[in-house]
Amino acid sequence: MKSDNIYLPYLMRVEKITQEAPGVKTFRLKFVDSADEDQFAYYTGQFGEYSVFGVGESTFCIASSPTRKGYIECTFRQAGKVTTALADCEEGSLIGFRGPYGNVFPIEQWKGKNIVFIAGGIALPPMRSVIWNVLDLREDYKDITILYGARTVADLVYKDELLGWGSRSDIKMVTTVDPGGDTPEWKGEVGFVPAILEKIAPKAENTVAVVCGPPIMIKLTFPVLEKLGFTPESIYTTLENRMKCGFGKCGRCNIGSTYVCKDGPVFTYEQLKKLPDEY
């Protein structure tokens, strides 16, 4: 069983690997010690530190829903030393996991509301956790819209799940790729996420918007939502790119006096408006 030392990771076995897109993989992780699994709990929006022994650790959100028991999942793009080592792992490999860290999406407060999910590129994984959490409690929420965009068709992640969400009558699913990123077979939209959001124009009344993507996408999406009538307190995002040590100790996640690892990563647009424009 894991000790009380917060720096000691859980020992996890890579149970399943899914190649999502070029350079992007999803790991399904199982606790090696069943006692760790029994005592572990997390909420949607939280993140962890994933380690390859002898190499280092890297920070990602937990991409699975807490309603799905017995495992956690993470999705990452191979971009540096640790993620390259992770990408070299095979099913059955052992890695470390520290967490969960950070605050959560307040889905209890969203009950009875419409929800619009807006994601771009590799930022769908943190959104996937809250999407599945809400879908597993579907009767608690009203209309659900998912808008997801990527640079090219090949860069779309969770392709099977996108098809599944698109086939459901209780979800409005919209996918888009950047101009030039489509293929002859592509049947979705072509255009940048903020432009497609303005085109589909979800209603703002009794609706929460959840935005996650590259910083430029987030900053260009907020004004569109405000133009559609969304208030800053009804818009949520997660600052995935700012998460570092998990404790707020290394001093690399701060925006002004706010530490994303401790005070976030989930913020409302109203909260971000009060911070320095560094996110």
mmCIF file of C-alpha atoms in Angstrom:
data_model
loop_
_atom_site.group_PDB
_atom_site.id
_atom_site.type_symbol
_atom_site.label_atom_id
_atom_site.label_comp_id
_atom_site.label_asym_id
_atom_site.label_seq_id
_atom_site.Cartn_x
_atom_site.Cartn_y
_atom_site.Cartn_z
ATOM 1 C CA MET A 1 0.000 0.000 0.000
ATOM 2 C CA LYS A 2 1.178 3.543 -0.703
ATOM 3 C CA SER A 3 2.721 5.271 2.342
ATOM 4 C CA ASP A 4 1.817 8.725 3.660
ATOM 5 C CA ASN A 5 4.868 10.149 1.858
ATOM 6 C CA ILE A 6 3.287 12.451 -0.726
ATOM 7 C CA TYR A 7 6.288 12.071 -3.020
ATOM 8 C CA LEU A 8 5.948 8.288 -3.314
ATOM 9 C CA PRO A 9 3.904 7.319 -6.376
ATOM 10 C CA TYR A 10 1.383 4.556 -6.695
ATOM 11 C CA LEU A 11 2.742 1.653 -8.710
ATOM 12 C CA MET A 12 0.584 1.259 -11.822
ATOM 13 C CA ARG A 13 0.513 -1.340 -14.598
ATOM 14 C CA VAL A 14 -0.172 -0.244 -18.167
ATOM 15 C CA GLU A 15 -3.171 -2.415 -18.956
ATOM 16 C CA LYS A 16 -4.081 -1.049 -22.397
ATOM 17 C CA ILE A 17 -2.509 1.324 -24.916
ATOM 18 C CA THR A 18 -4.532 3.102 -27.605
ATOM 19 C CA GLN A 19 -2.869 5.031 -30.440
ATOM 20 C CA GLU A 20 -5.173 8.056 -30.721
ATOM 21 C CA ALA A 21 -3.372 10.180 -33.323
ATOM 22 C CA PRO A 22 0.196 10.648 -34.586
ATOM 23 C CA GLY A 23 2.347 10.889 -31.456
ATOM 24 C CA VAL A 24 -0.662 10.693 -29.113
ATOM 25 C CA LYS A 25 -1.436 7.664 -26.930
ATOM 26 C CA THR A 26 -3.931 6.788 -24.206
ATOM 27 C CA PHE A 27 -2.861 4.540 -21.329
ATOM 28 C CA ARG A 28 -5.331 2.626 -19.191
ATOM 29 C CA LEU A 29 -3.614 2.130 -15.825
ATOM 30 C CA LYS A 30 -4.417 -0.406 -13.103
ATOM 31 C CA PHE A 31 -3.186 -0.258 -9.522
ATOM 32 C CA VAL A 32 -0.687 -3.034 -8.809
ATOM 33 C CA ASP A 33 -1.779 -3.110 -5.145
ATOM 34 C CA SER A 34 -5.528 -3.710 -4.791
ATOM 35 C CA ALA A 35 -5.460 -1.875 -1.449
ATOM 36 C CA ASP A 36 -4.329 1.274 -3.292
ATOM 37 C CA GLU A 37 -7.201 0.874 -5.740
ATOM 38 C CA ASP A 38 -9.699 0.468 -2.895
ATOM 39 C CA GLN A 39 -8.672 3.682 -1.171
ATOM 40 C CA PHE A 40 -8.071 5.820 -4.267
ATOM 41 C CA ALA A 41 -10.668 8.427 -5.253
ATOM 42 C CA TYR A 42 -10.697 11.455 -7.517
ATOM 43 C CA TYR A 43 -13.074 13.948 -9.097
ATOM 44 C CA THR A 44 -13.365 15.130 -12.664
ATOM 45 C CA GLY A 45 -10.945 17.931 -13.498
ATOM 46 C CA GLN A 46 -8.117 16.701 -11.296
ATOM 47 C CA PHE A 47 -4.657 15.760 -12.536
ATOM 48 C CA GLY A 48 -1.619 13.661 -11.604
ATOM 49 C CA GLU A 49 2.106 13.150 -12.069
ATOM 50 C CA TYR A 50 2.991 10.152 -14.260
ATOM 51 C CA SER A 51 6.537 8.817 -13.864
ATOM 52 C CA VAL A 52 8.895 6.540 -15.719
ATOM 53 C CA PHE A 53 11.399 5.217 -13.195
ATOM 54 C CA GLY A 54 14.902 6.517 -13.780
ATOM 55 C CA VAL A 55 13.666 9.132 -16.253
ATOM 56 C CA GLY A 56 11.304 11.539 -14.519
ATOM 57 C CA GLU A 57 7.654 12.473 -14.274
ATOM 58 C CA SER A 58 5.244 14.494 -16.348
ATOM 59 C CA THR A 59 1.920 16.171 -15.557
ATOM 60 C CA PHE A 60 -1.377 15.312 -17.252
ATOM 61 C CA CYS A 61 -5.028 15.432 -16.341
ATOM 62 C CA ILE A 62 -6.888 12.230 -15.549
ATOM 63 C CA ALA A 63 -8.752 11.583 -18.781
ATOM 64 C CA SER A 64 -11.206 8.967 -17.489
ATOM 65 C CA SER A 65 -14.378 9.590 -15.520
ATOM 66 C CA PRO A 66 -14.535 8.866 -11.766
ATOM 67 C CA THR A 67 -17.779 7.040 -12.512
ATOM 68 C CA ARG A 68 -15.695 4.319 -14.221
ATOM 69 C CA LYS A 69 -14.116 2.325 -11.399
ATOM 70 C CA GLY A 70 -11.013 0.140 -11.239
ATOM 71 C CA TYR A 71 -8.666 2.142 -13.458
ATOM 72 C CA ILE A 72 -7.556 5.590 -14.534
ATOM 73 C CA GLU A 73 -6.631 6.755 -18.023
ATOM 74 C CA CYS A 74 -4.304 9.436 -19.316
ATOM 75 C CA THR A 75 -3.676 10.713 -22.827
ATOM 76 C CA PHE A 76 -0.418 12.375 -23.790
ATOM 77 C CA ARG A 77 1.507 13.627 -26.788
ATOM 78 C CA GLN A 78 5.129 12.489 -27.172
ATOM 79 C CA ALA A 79 7.016 15.755 -26.869
ATOM 80 C CA GLY A 80 9.948 15.431 -24.431
ATOM 81 C CA LYS A 81 12.154 13.045 -22.462
ATOM 82 C CA VAL A 82 9.475 11.704 -20.105
ATOM 83 C CA THR A 83 6.683 11.463 -22.662
ATOM 84 C CA THR A 84 9.096 9.711 -25.042
ATOM 85 C CA ALA A 85 9.879 7.189 -22.293
ATOM 86 C CA LEU A 86 6.160 6.767 -21.650
ATOM 87 C CA ALA A 87 5.541 6.262 -25.356
ATOM 88 C CA ASP A 88 8.140 3.478 -25.316
ATOM 89 C CA CYS A 89 6.200 1.587 -22.614
ATOM 90 C CA GLU A 90 4.314 -1.526 -23.604
ATOM 91 C CA GLU A 91 1.184 -3.125 -22.200
ATOM 92 C CA GLY A 92 2.266 -4.718 -18.922
ATOM 93 C CA SER A 93 4.913 -2.075 -18.166
ATOM 94 C CA LEU A 94 5.034 -0.539 -14.673
ATOM 95 C CA ILE A 95 4.972 3.227 -14.158
ATOM 96 C CA GLY A 96 4.348 5.571 -11.217
ATOM 97 C CA PHE A 97 1.407 7.872 -10.503
ATOM 98 C CA ARG A 98 1.114 10.652 -7.912
ATOM 99 C CA GLY A 99 -2.196 12.340 -7.316
ATOM 100 C CA PRO A 100 -4.936 13.314 -7.611
ATOM 101 C CA TYR A 101 -4.206 17.035 -7.417
ATOM 102 C CA GLY A 102 -6.069 20.267 -8.045
ATOM 103 C CA ASN A 103 -9.657 21.409 -7.866
ATOM 104 C CA VAL A 104 -12.597 20.025 -9.808
ATOM 105 C CA PHE A 105 -15.340 20.872 -12.266
ATOM 106 C CA PRO A 106 -18.407 21.702 -10.098
ATOM 107 C CA ILE A 107 -20.775 19.358 -11.909
ATOM 108 C CA GLU A 108 -23.085 19.213 -8.886
ATOM 109 C CA GLN A 109 -23.807 22.929 -9.428
ATOM 110 C CA TRP A 110 -24.527 22.274 -13.107
ATOM 111 C CA LYS A 111 -27.441 19.913 -12.506
ATOM 112 C CA GLY A 112 -30.539 21.030 -14.408
ATOM 113 C CA LYS A 113 -28.501 23.123 -16.857
ATOM 114 C CA ASN A 114 -27.509 22.812 -20.498
ATOM 115 C CA ILE A 115 -23.787 22.211 -21.021
ATOM 116 C CA VAL A 116 -21.675 23.213 -24.016
ATOM 117 C CA PHE A 117 -18.255 21.528 -24.214
ATOM 118 C CA ILE A 118 -15.715 23.277 -26.468
ATOM 119 C CA ALA A 119 -12.334 21.614 -26.994
ATOM 120 C CA GLY A 120 -9.402 21.868 -29.354
ATOM 121 C CA GLY A 121 -6.598 19.441 -30.271
ATOM 122 C CA ILE A 122 -4.908 17.467 -27.501
ATOM 123 C CA ALA A 123 -6.991 19.390 -24.933
ATOM 124 C CA LEU A 124 -9.935 17.029 -25.336
ATOM 125 C CA PRO A 125 -8.604 14.570 -22.677
ATOM 126 C CA PRO A 126 -9.476 16.726 -19.620
ATOM 127 C CA MET A 127 -12.810 17.446 -21.283
ATOM 128 C CA ARG A 128 -13.353 13.728 -21.884
ATOM 129 C CA SER A 129 -13.343 13.087 -18.133
ATOM 130 C CA VAL A 130 -16.118 15.573 -17.434
ATOM 131 C CA ILE A 131 -18.067 14.639 -20.591
ATOM 132 C CA TRP A 132 -18.237 10.978 -19.562
ATOM 133 C CA ASN A 133 -18.980 11.972 -15.952
ATOM 134 C CA VAL A 134 -21.964 14.024 -17.108
ATOM 135 C CA LEU A 135 -23.114 11.383 -19.621
ATOM 136 C CA ASP A 136 -22.995 8.703 -16.916
ATOM 137 C CA LEU A 137 -25.374 10.942 -14.929
ATOM 138 C CA ARG A 138 -27.301 12.011 -18.041
ATOM 139 C CA GLU A 139 -30.674 12.443 -16.349
ATOM 140 C CA ASP A 140 -29.258 15.251 -14.172
ATOM 141 C CA TYR A 141 -28.529 17.573 -17.108
ATOM 142 C CA LYS A 142 -30.452 19.131 -19.983
ATOM 143 C CA ASP A 143 -29.123 19.696 -23.531
ATOM 144 C CA ILE A 144 -25.510 18.698 -24.174
ATOM 145 C CA THR A 145 -23.454 20.084 -27.053
ATOM 146 C CA ILE A 146 -19.888 19.002 -27.834
ATOM 147 C CA LEU A 147 -17.779 21.098 -30.225
ATOM 148 C CA TYR A 148 -14.351 19.628 -30.903
ATOM 149 C CA GLY A 149 -11.752 20.726 -33.407
ATOM 150 C CA ALA A 150 -8.245 19.711 -34.427
ATOM 151 C CA ARG A 151 -5.663 20.840 -36.934
ATOM 152 C CA THR A 152 -6.302 17.904 -39.283
ATOM 153 C CA VAL A 153 -8.583 14.872 -39.462
ATOM 154 C CA ALA A 154 -5.651 12.681 -38.391
ATOM 155 C CA ASP A 155 -5.101 14.836 -35.287
ATOM 156 C CA LEU A 156 -8.598 14.195 -33.877
ATOM 157 C CA VAL A 157 -8.308 12.035 -30.747
ATOM 158 C CA TYR A 158 -10.811 9.473 -29.382
ATOM 159 C CA LYS A 159 -12.150 8.916 -32.906
ATOM 160 C CA ASP A 160 -14.344 5.973 -31.881
ATOM 161 C CA GLU A 161 -15.839 7.946 -29.005
ATOM 162 C CA LEU A 162 -16.510 10.924 -31.289
ATOM 163 C CA LEU A 163 -18.489 8.595 -33.554
ATOM 164 C CA GLY A 164 -20.342 7.205 -30.557
ATOM 165 C CA TRP A 165 -21.250 10.641 -29.216
ATOM 166 C CA GLY A 166 -22.300 11.711 -32.707
ATOM 167 C CA SER A 167 -24.685 8.769 -33.015
ATOM 168 C CA ARG A 168 -26.529 9.615 -29.782
ATOM 169 C CA SER A 169 -29.831 11.470 -30.023
ATOM 170 C CA ASP A 170 -29.238 13.214 -26.686
ATOM 171 C CA ILE A 171 -25.989 14.931 -27.775
ATOM 172 C CA LYS A 172 -25.386 17.622 -30.392
ATOM 173 C CA MET A 173 -21.927 16.688 -31.685
ATOM 174 C CA VAL A 174 -19.966 19.050 -33.949
ATOM 175 C CA THR A 175 -16.452 18.297 -35.168
ATOM 176 C CA THR A 176 -14.265 20.605 -37.193
ATOM 177 C CA VAL A 177 -10.757 20.753 -38.637
ATOM 178 C CA ASP A 178 -8.671 23.747 -39.586
ATOM 179 C CA PRO A 179 -8.839 24.956 -43.200
ATOM 180 C CA GLY A 180 -6.633 22.633 -45.240
ATOM 181 C CA GLY A 181 -6.856 19.869 -42.655
ATOM 182 C CA ASP A 182 -9.846 18.120 -44.178
ATOM 183 C CA THR A 183 -9.879 15.076 -46.447
ATOM 184 C CA PRO A 184 -12.195 14.171 -49.368
ATOM 185 C CA GLU A 185 -14.117 11.891 -46.996
ATOM 186 C CA TRP A 186 -14.505 14.494 -44.211
ATOM 187 C CA LYS A 187 -18.154 15.258 -43.401
ATOM 188 C CA GLY A 188 -17.640 17.631 -40.462
ATOM 189 C CA GLU A 189 -17.099 21.374 -40.394
ATOM 190 C CA VAL A 190 -14.009 23.144 -41.729
ATOM 191 C CA GLY A 191 -12.931 26.188 -39.733
ATOM 192 C CA PHE A 192 -11.371 27.275 -36.477
ATOM 193 C CA VAL A 193 -13.214 26.416 -33.281
ATOM 194 C CA PRO A 194 -14.243 30.001 -32.314
ATOM 195 C CA ALA A 195 -15.714 30.588 -35.782
ATOM 196 C CA ILE A 196 -17.654 27.319 -35.713
ATOM 197 C CA LEU A 197 -18.892 28.129 -32.212
ATOM 198 C CA GLU A 198 -20.306 31.428 -33.481
ATOM 199 C CA LYS A 199 -21.886 29.564 -36.404
ATOM 200 C CA ILE A 200 -23.701 26.958 -34.295
ATOM 201 C CA ALA A 201 -24.564 29.639 -31.672
ATOM 202 C CA PRO A 202 -25.645 27.589 -28.640
ATOM 203 C CA LYS A 203 -28.147 29.394 -26.444
ATOM 204 C CA ALA A 204 -26.719 30.979 -23.310
ATOM 205 C CA GLU A 205 -29.819 30.813 -21.126
ATOM 206 C CA ASN A 206 -29.431 28.285 -18.288
ATOM 207 C CA THR A 207 -26.233 27.021 -19.935
ATOM 208 C CA VAL A 208 -22.686 26.378 -18.741
ATOM 209 C CA ALA A 209 -19.790 26.483 -21.215
ATOM 210 C CA VAL A 210 -16.628 24.451 -20.648
ATOM 211 C CA VAL A 211 -13.634 25.450 -22.771
ATOM 212 C CA CYS A 212 -10.315 23.634 -23.077
ATOM 213 C CA GLY A 213 -7.700 24.010 -25.776
ATOM 214 C CA PRO A 214 -4.532 25.786 -26.777
ATOM 215 C CA PRO A 215 -4.206 29.199 -25.050
ATOM 216 C CA ILE A 216 -4.914 31.091 -28.264
ATOM 217 C CA MET A 217 -8.085 29.070 -28.846
ATOM 218 C CA ILE A 218 -9.271 29.737 -25.305
ATOM 219 C CA LYS A 219 -8.627 33.473 -25.598
ATOM 220 C CA LEU A 220 -10.446 33.707 -28.933
ATOM 221 C CA THR A 221 -13.368 31.584 -27.709
ATOM 222 C CA PHE A 222 -14.194 33.634 -24.592
ATOM 223 C CA PRO A 223 -15.265 36.758 -26.580
ATOM 224 C CA VAL A 224 -17.479 34.639 -28.825
ATOM 225 C CA LEU A 225 -19.215 33.139 -25.798
ATOM 226 C CA GLU A 226 -19.744 36.612 -24.324
ATOM 227 C CA LYS A 227 -21.136 37.783 -27.673
ATOM 228 C CA LEU A 228 -23.601 34.872 -27.528
ATOM 229 C CA GLY A 229 -24.733 36.005 -24.090
ATOM 230 C CA PHE A 230 -22.719 33.781 -21.761
ATOM 231 C CA THR A 231 -21.670 35.485 -18.519
ATOM 232 C CA PRO A 232 -18.040 35.149 -17.303
ATOM 233 C CA GLU A 233 -19.158 33.134 -14.276
ATOM 234 C CA SER A 234 -20.906 30.596 -16.538
ATOM 235 C CA ILE A 235 -17.710 29.882 -18.539
ATOM 236 C CA TYR A 236 -15.194 27.347 -17.189
ATOM 237 C CA THR A 237 -11.780 26.294 -18.388
ATOM 238 C CA THR A 238 -8.816 24.266 -17.151
ATOM 239 C CA LEU A 239 -5.284 25.637 -17.450
ATOM 240 C CA GLU A 240 -3.638 22.339 -18.365
ATOM 241 C CA ASN A 241 -0.479 23.911 -19.746
ATOM 242 C CA ARG A 242 0.356 25.567 -16.389
ATOM 243 C CA MET A 243 0.352 22.491 -14.136
ATOM 244 C CA LYS A 244 3.785 21.534 -12.750
ATOM 245 C CA CYS A 245 4.713 19.816 -9.450
ATOM 246 C CA GLY A 246 1.167 19.318 -8.178
ATOM 247 C CA PHE A 247 1.737 21.022 -4.819
ATOM 248 C CA GLY A 248 2.441 24.632 -5.735
ATOM 249 C CA LYS A 249 5.952 24.201 -4.299
ATOM 250 C CA CYS A 250 8.138 24.590 -7.378
ATOM 251 C CA GLY A 251 6.777 28.048 -8.167
ATOM 252 C CA ARG A 252 6.411 27.380 -11.885
ATOM 253 C CA CYS A 253 2.625 27.252 -12.137
ATOM 254 C CA ASN A 254 1.785 30.659 -10.720
ATOM 255 C CA ILE A 255 -0.134 33.399 -12.495
ATOM 256 C CA GLY A 256 0.481 36.415 -10.302
ATOM 257 C CA SER A 257 -0.222 35.193 -6.768
ATOM 258 C CA THR A 258 -2.439 32.320 -7.925
ATOM 259 C CA TYR A 259 -0.911 28.833 -8.111
ATOM 260 C CA VAL A 260 -2.600 26.741 -10.785
ATOM 261 C CA CYS A 261 -1.612 23.419 -9.151
ATOM 262 C CA LYS A 262 -3.209 24.420 -5.826
ATOM 263 C CA ASP A 263 -5.945 26.912 -6.765
ATOM 264 C CA GLY A 264 -6.780 25.348 -10.158
ATOM 265 C CA PRO A 265 -6.496 23.981 -12.728
ATOM 266 C CA VAL A 266 -10.241 24.694 -13.118
ATOM 267 C CA PHE A 267 -11.173 28.387 -13.259
ATOM 268 C CA THR A 268 -14.122 30.425 -14.407
ATOM 269 C CA TYR A 269 -13.582 33.189 -16.918
ATOM 270 C CA GLU A 270 -14.688 35.592 -14.180
ATOM 271 C CA GLN A 271 -11.731 34.407 -12.058
ATOM 272 C CA LEU A 272 -9.296 34.646 -14.972
ATOM 273 C CA LYS A 273 -10.336 38.231 -15.658
ATOM 274 C CA LYS A 274 -8.871 39.158 -12.245
ATOM 275 C CA LEU A 275 -5.479 37.524 -12.975
ATOM 276 C CA PRO A 276 -2.522 38.912 -14.963
ATOM 277 C CA ASP A 277 -2.872 38.138 -18.663
ATOM 278 C CA GLU A 278 -0.215 35.391 -18.520
ATOM 279 C CA TYR A 279 -2.268 32.276 -19.149
#
